[in-house]
Tab-separated table of N, CA and C in Angstrom:
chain	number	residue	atom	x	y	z
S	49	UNK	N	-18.395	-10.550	7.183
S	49	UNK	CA	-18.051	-9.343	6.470
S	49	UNK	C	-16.613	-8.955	6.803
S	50	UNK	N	-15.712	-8.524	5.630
S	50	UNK	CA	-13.964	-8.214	6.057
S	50	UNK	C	-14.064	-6.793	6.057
S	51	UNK	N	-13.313	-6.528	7.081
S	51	UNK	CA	-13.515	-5.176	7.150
S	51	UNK	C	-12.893	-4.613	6.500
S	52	UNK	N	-12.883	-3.263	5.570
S	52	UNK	CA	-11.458	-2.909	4.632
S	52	UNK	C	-10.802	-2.119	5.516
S	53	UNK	N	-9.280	-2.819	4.591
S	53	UNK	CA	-8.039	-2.455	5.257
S	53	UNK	C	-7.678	-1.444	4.318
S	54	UNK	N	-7.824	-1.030	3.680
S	54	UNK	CA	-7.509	0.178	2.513
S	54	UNK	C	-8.460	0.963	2.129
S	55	UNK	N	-7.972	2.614	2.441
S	55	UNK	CA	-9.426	3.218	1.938
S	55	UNK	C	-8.567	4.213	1.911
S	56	UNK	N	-9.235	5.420	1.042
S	56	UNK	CA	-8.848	6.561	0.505
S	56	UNK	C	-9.386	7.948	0.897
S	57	UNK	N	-8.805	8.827	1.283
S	57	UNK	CA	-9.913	9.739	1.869
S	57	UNK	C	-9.127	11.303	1.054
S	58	UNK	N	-9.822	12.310	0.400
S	58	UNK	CA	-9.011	13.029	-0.079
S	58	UNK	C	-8.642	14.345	1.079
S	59	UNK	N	-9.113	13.930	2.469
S	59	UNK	CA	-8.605	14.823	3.923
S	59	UNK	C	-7.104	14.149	4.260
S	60	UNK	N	-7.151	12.954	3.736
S	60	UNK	CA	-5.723	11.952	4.463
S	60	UNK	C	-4.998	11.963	3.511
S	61	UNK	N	-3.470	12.408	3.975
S	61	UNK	CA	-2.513	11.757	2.942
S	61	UNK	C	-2.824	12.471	1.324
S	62	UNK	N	-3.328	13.454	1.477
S	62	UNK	CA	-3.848	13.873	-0.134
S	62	UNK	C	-4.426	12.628	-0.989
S	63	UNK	N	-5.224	11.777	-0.551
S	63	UNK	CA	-6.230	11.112	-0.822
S	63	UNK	C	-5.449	9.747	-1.228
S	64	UNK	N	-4.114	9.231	-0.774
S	64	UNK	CA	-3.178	8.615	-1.200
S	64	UNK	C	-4.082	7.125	-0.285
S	65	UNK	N	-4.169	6.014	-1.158
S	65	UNK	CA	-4.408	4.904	-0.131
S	65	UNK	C	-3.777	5.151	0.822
S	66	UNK	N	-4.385	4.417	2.190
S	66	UNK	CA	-3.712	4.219	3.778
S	66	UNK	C	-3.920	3.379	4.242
S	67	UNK	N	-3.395	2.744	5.275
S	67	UNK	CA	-3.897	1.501	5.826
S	67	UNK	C	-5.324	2.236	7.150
S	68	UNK	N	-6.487	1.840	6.121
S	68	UNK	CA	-7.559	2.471	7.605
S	68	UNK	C	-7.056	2.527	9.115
S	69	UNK	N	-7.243	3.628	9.599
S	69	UNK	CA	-7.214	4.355	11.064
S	69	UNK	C	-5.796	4.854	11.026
S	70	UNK	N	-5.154	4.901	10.187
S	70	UNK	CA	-3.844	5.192	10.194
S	70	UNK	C	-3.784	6.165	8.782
S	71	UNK	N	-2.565	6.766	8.660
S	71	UNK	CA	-1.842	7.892	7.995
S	71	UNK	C	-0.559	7.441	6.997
S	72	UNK	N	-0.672	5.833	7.350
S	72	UNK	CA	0.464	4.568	6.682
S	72	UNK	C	0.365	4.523	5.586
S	73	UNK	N	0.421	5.516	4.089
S	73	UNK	CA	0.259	4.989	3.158
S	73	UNK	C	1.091	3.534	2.400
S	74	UNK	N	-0.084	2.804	1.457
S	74	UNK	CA	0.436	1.579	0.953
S	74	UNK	C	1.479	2.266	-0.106
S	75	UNK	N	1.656	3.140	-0.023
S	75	UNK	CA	2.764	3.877	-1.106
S	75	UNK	C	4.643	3.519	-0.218
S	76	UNK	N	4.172	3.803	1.106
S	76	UNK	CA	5.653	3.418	2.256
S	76	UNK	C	5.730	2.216	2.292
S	77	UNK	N	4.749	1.470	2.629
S	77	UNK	CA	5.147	0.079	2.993
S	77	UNK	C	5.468	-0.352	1.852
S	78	UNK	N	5.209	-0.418	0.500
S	78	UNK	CA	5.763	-1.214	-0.590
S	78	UNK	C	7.604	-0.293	-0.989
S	79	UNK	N	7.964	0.897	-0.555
S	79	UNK	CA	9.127	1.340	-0.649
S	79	UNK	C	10.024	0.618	0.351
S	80	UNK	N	9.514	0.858	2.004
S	80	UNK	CA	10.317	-0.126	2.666
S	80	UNK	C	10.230	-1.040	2.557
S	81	UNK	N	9.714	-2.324	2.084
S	81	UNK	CA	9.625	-3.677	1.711
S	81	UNK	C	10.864	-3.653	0.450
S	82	UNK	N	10.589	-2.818	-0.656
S	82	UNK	CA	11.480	-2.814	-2.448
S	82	UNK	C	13.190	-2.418	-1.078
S	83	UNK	N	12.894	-1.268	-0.233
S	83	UNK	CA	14.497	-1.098	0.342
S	83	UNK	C	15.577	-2.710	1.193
S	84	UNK	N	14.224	-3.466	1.269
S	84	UNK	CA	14.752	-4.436	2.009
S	84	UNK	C	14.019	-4.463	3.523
S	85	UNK	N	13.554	-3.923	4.011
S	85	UNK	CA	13.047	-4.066	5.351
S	85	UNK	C	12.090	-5.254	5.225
S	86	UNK	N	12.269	-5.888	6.435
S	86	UNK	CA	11.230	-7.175	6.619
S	86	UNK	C	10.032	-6.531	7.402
S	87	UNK	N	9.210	-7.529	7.100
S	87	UNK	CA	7.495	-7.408	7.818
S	87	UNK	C	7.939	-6.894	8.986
S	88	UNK	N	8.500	-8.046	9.796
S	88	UNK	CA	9.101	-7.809	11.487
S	88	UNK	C	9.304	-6.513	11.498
S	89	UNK	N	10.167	-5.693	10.836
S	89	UNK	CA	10.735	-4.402	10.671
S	89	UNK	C	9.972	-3.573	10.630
S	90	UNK	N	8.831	-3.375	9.553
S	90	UNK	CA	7.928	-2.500	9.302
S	90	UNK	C	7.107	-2.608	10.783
S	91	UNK	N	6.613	-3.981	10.710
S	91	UNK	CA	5.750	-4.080	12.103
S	91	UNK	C	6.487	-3.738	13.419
S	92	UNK	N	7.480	-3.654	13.654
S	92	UNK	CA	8.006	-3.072	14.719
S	92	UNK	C	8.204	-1.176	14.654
S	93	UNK	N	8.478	-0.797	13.670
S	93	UNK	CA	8.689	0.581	13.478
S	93	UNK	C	7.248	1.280	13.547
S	94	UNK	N	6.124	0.308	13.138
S	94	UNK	CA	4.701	1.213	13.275
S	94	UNK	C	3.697	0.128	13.665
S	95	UNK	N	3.728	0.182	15.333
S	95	UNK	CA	2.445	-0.970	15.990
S	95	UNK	C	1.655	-0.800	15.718
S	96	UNK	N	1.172	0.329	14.805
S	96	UNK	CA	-0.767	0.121	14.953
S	96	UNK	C	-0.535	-0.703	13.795
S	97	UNK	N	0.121	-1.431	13.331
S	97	UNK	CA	0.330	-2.358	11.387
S	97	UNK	C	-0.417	-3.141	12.440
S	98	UNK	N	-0.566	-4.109	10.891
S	98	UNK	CA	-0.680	-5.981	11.326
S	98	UNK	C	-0.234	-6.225	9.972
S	99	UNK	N	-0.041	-8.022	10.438
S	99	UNK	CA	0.914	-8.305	9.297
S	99	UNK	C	-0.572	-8.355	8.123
S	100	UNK	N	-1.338	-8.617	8.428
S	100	UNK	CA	-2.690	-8.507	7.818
S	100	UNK	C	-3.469	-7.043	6.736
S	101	UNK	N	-2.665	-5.975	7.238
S	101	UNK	CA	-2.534	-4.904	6.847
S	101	UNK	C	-1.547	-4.874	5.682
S	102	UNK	N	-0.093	-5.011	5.767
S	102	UNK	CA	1.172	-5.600	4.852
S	102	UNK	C	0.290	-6.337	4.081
S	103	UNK	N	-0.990	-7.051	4.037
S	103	UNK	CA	-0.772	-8.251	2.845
S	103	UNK	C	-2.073	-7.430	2.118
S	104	UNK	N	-2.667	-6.820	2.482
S	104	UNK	CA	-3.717	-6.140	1.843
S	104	UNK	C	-3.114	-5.152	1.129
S	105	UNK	N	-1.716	-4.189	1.759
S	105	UNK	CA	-1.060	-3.023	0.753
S	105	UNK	C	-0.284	-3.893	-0.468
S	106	UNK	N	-0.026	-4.913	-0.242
S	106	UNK	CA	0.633	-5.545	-1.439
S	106	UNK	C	-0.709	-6.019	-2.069
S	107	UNK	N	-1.654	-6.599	-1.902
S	107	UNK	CA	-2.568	-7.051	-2.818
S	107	UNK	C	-3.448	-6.058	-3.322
S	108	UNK	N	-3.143	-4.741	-2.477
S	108	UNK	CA	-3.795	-3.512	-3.662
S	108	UNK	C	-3.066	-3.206	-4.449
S	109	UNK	N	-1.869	-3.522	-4.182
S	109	UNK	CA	-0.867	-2.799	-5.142
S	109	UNK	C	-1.022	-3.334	-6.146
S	110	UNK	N	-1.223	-4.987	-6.195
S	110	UNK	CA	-1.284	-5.989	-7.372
S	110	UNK	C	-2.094	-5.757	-8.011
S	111	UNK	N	-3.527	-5.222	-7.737
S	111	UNK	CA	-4.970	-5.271	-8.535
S	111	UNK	C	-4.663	-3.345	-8.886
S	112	UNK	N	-3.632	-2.849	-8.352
S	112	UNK	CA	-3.940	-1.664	-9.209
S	112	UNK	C	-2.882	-2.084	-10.247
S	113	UNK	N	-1.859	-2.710	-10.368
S	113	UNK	CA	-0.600	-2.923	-11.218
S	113	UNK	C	-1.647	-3.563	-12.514
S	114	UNK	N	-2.616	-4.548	-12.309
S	114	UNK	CA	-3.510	-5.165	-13.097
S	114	UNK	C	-4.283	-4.318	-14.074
S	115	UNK	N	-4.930	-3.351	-13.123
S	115	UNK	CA	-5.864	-2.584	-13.754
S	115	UNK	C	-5.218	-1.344	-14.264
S	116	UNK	N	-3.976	-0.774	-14.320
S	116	UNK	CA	-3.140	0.277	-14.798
S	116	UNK	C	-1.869	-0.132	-15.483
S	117	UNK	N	-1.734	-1.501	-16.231
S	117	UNK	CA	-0.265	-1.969	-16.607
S	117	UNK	C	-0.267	-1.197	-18.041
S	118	UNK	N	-1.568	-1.304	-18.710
S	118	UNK	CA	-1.286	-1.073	-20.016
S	118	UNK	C	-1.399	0.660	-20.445
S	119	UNK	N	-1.528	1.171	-19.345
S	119	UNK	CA	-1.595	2.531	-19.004
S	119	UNK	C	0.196	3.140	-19.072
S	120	UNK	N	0.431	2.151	-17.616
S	120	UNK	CA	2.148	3.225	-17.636
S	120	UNK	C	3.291	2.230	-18.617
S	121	UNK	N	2.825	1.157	-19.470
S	121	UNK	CA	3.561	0.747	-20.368
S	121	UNK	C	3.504	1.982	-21.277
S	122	UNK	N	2.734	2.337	-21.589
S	122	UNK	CA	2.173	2.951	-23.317
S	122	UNK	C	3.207	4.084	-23.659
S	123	UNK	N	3.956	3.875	-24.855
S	123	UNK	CA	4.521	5.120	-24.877
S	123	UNK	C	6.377	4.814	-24.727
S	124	UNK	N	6.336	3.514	-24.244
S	124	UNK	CA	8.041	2.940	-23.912
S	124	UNK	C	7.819	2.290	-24.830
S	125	UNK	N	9.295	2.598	-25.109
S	125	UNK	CA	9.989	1.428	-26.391
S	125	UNK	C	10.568	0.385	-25.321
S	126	UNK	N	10.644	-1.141	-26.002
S	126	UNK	CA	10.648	-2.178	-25.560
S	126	UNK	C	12.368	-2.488	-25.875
């Protein structure tokens, strides 16, 4: 059984994904990653991470980008 690394609580973070036991929303780590900071970086600035954590906020990010693309397209001209 994997334990989840992402969960939502609407007491934490105003219900913003987080990386479980932590206050880390996957909303920061994908900003410092887009600013340029490396894994090393992130993982050094906040020890309770794992790089295991980093790959779960990017692969939620992906399956929400999946399940919401045709949502925040709608409405832009191309």
């Amino acid at each position: 059984m994997q334990k989840k690394l992402i969960v939502s609580d609407p007491k934490i973070m105003m219900g913003k994904p987080v990386i479980a036991g932590t206050r880390i929303t996957v909303e920061i780590i994908l900003e410092k990653l887009s600013a340029g900071e490396t894994v090393e970086q992130i993982l050094e600035a906040h020890p309770r991470l794992t790089p295991e954590a980093i790959r779960a906020a990017l692969a939620f990010a992906a399956q929400a980008l999946r399940i919401n693309h045709k949502q925040f397209f709608d409405g832009q001209s191309s």
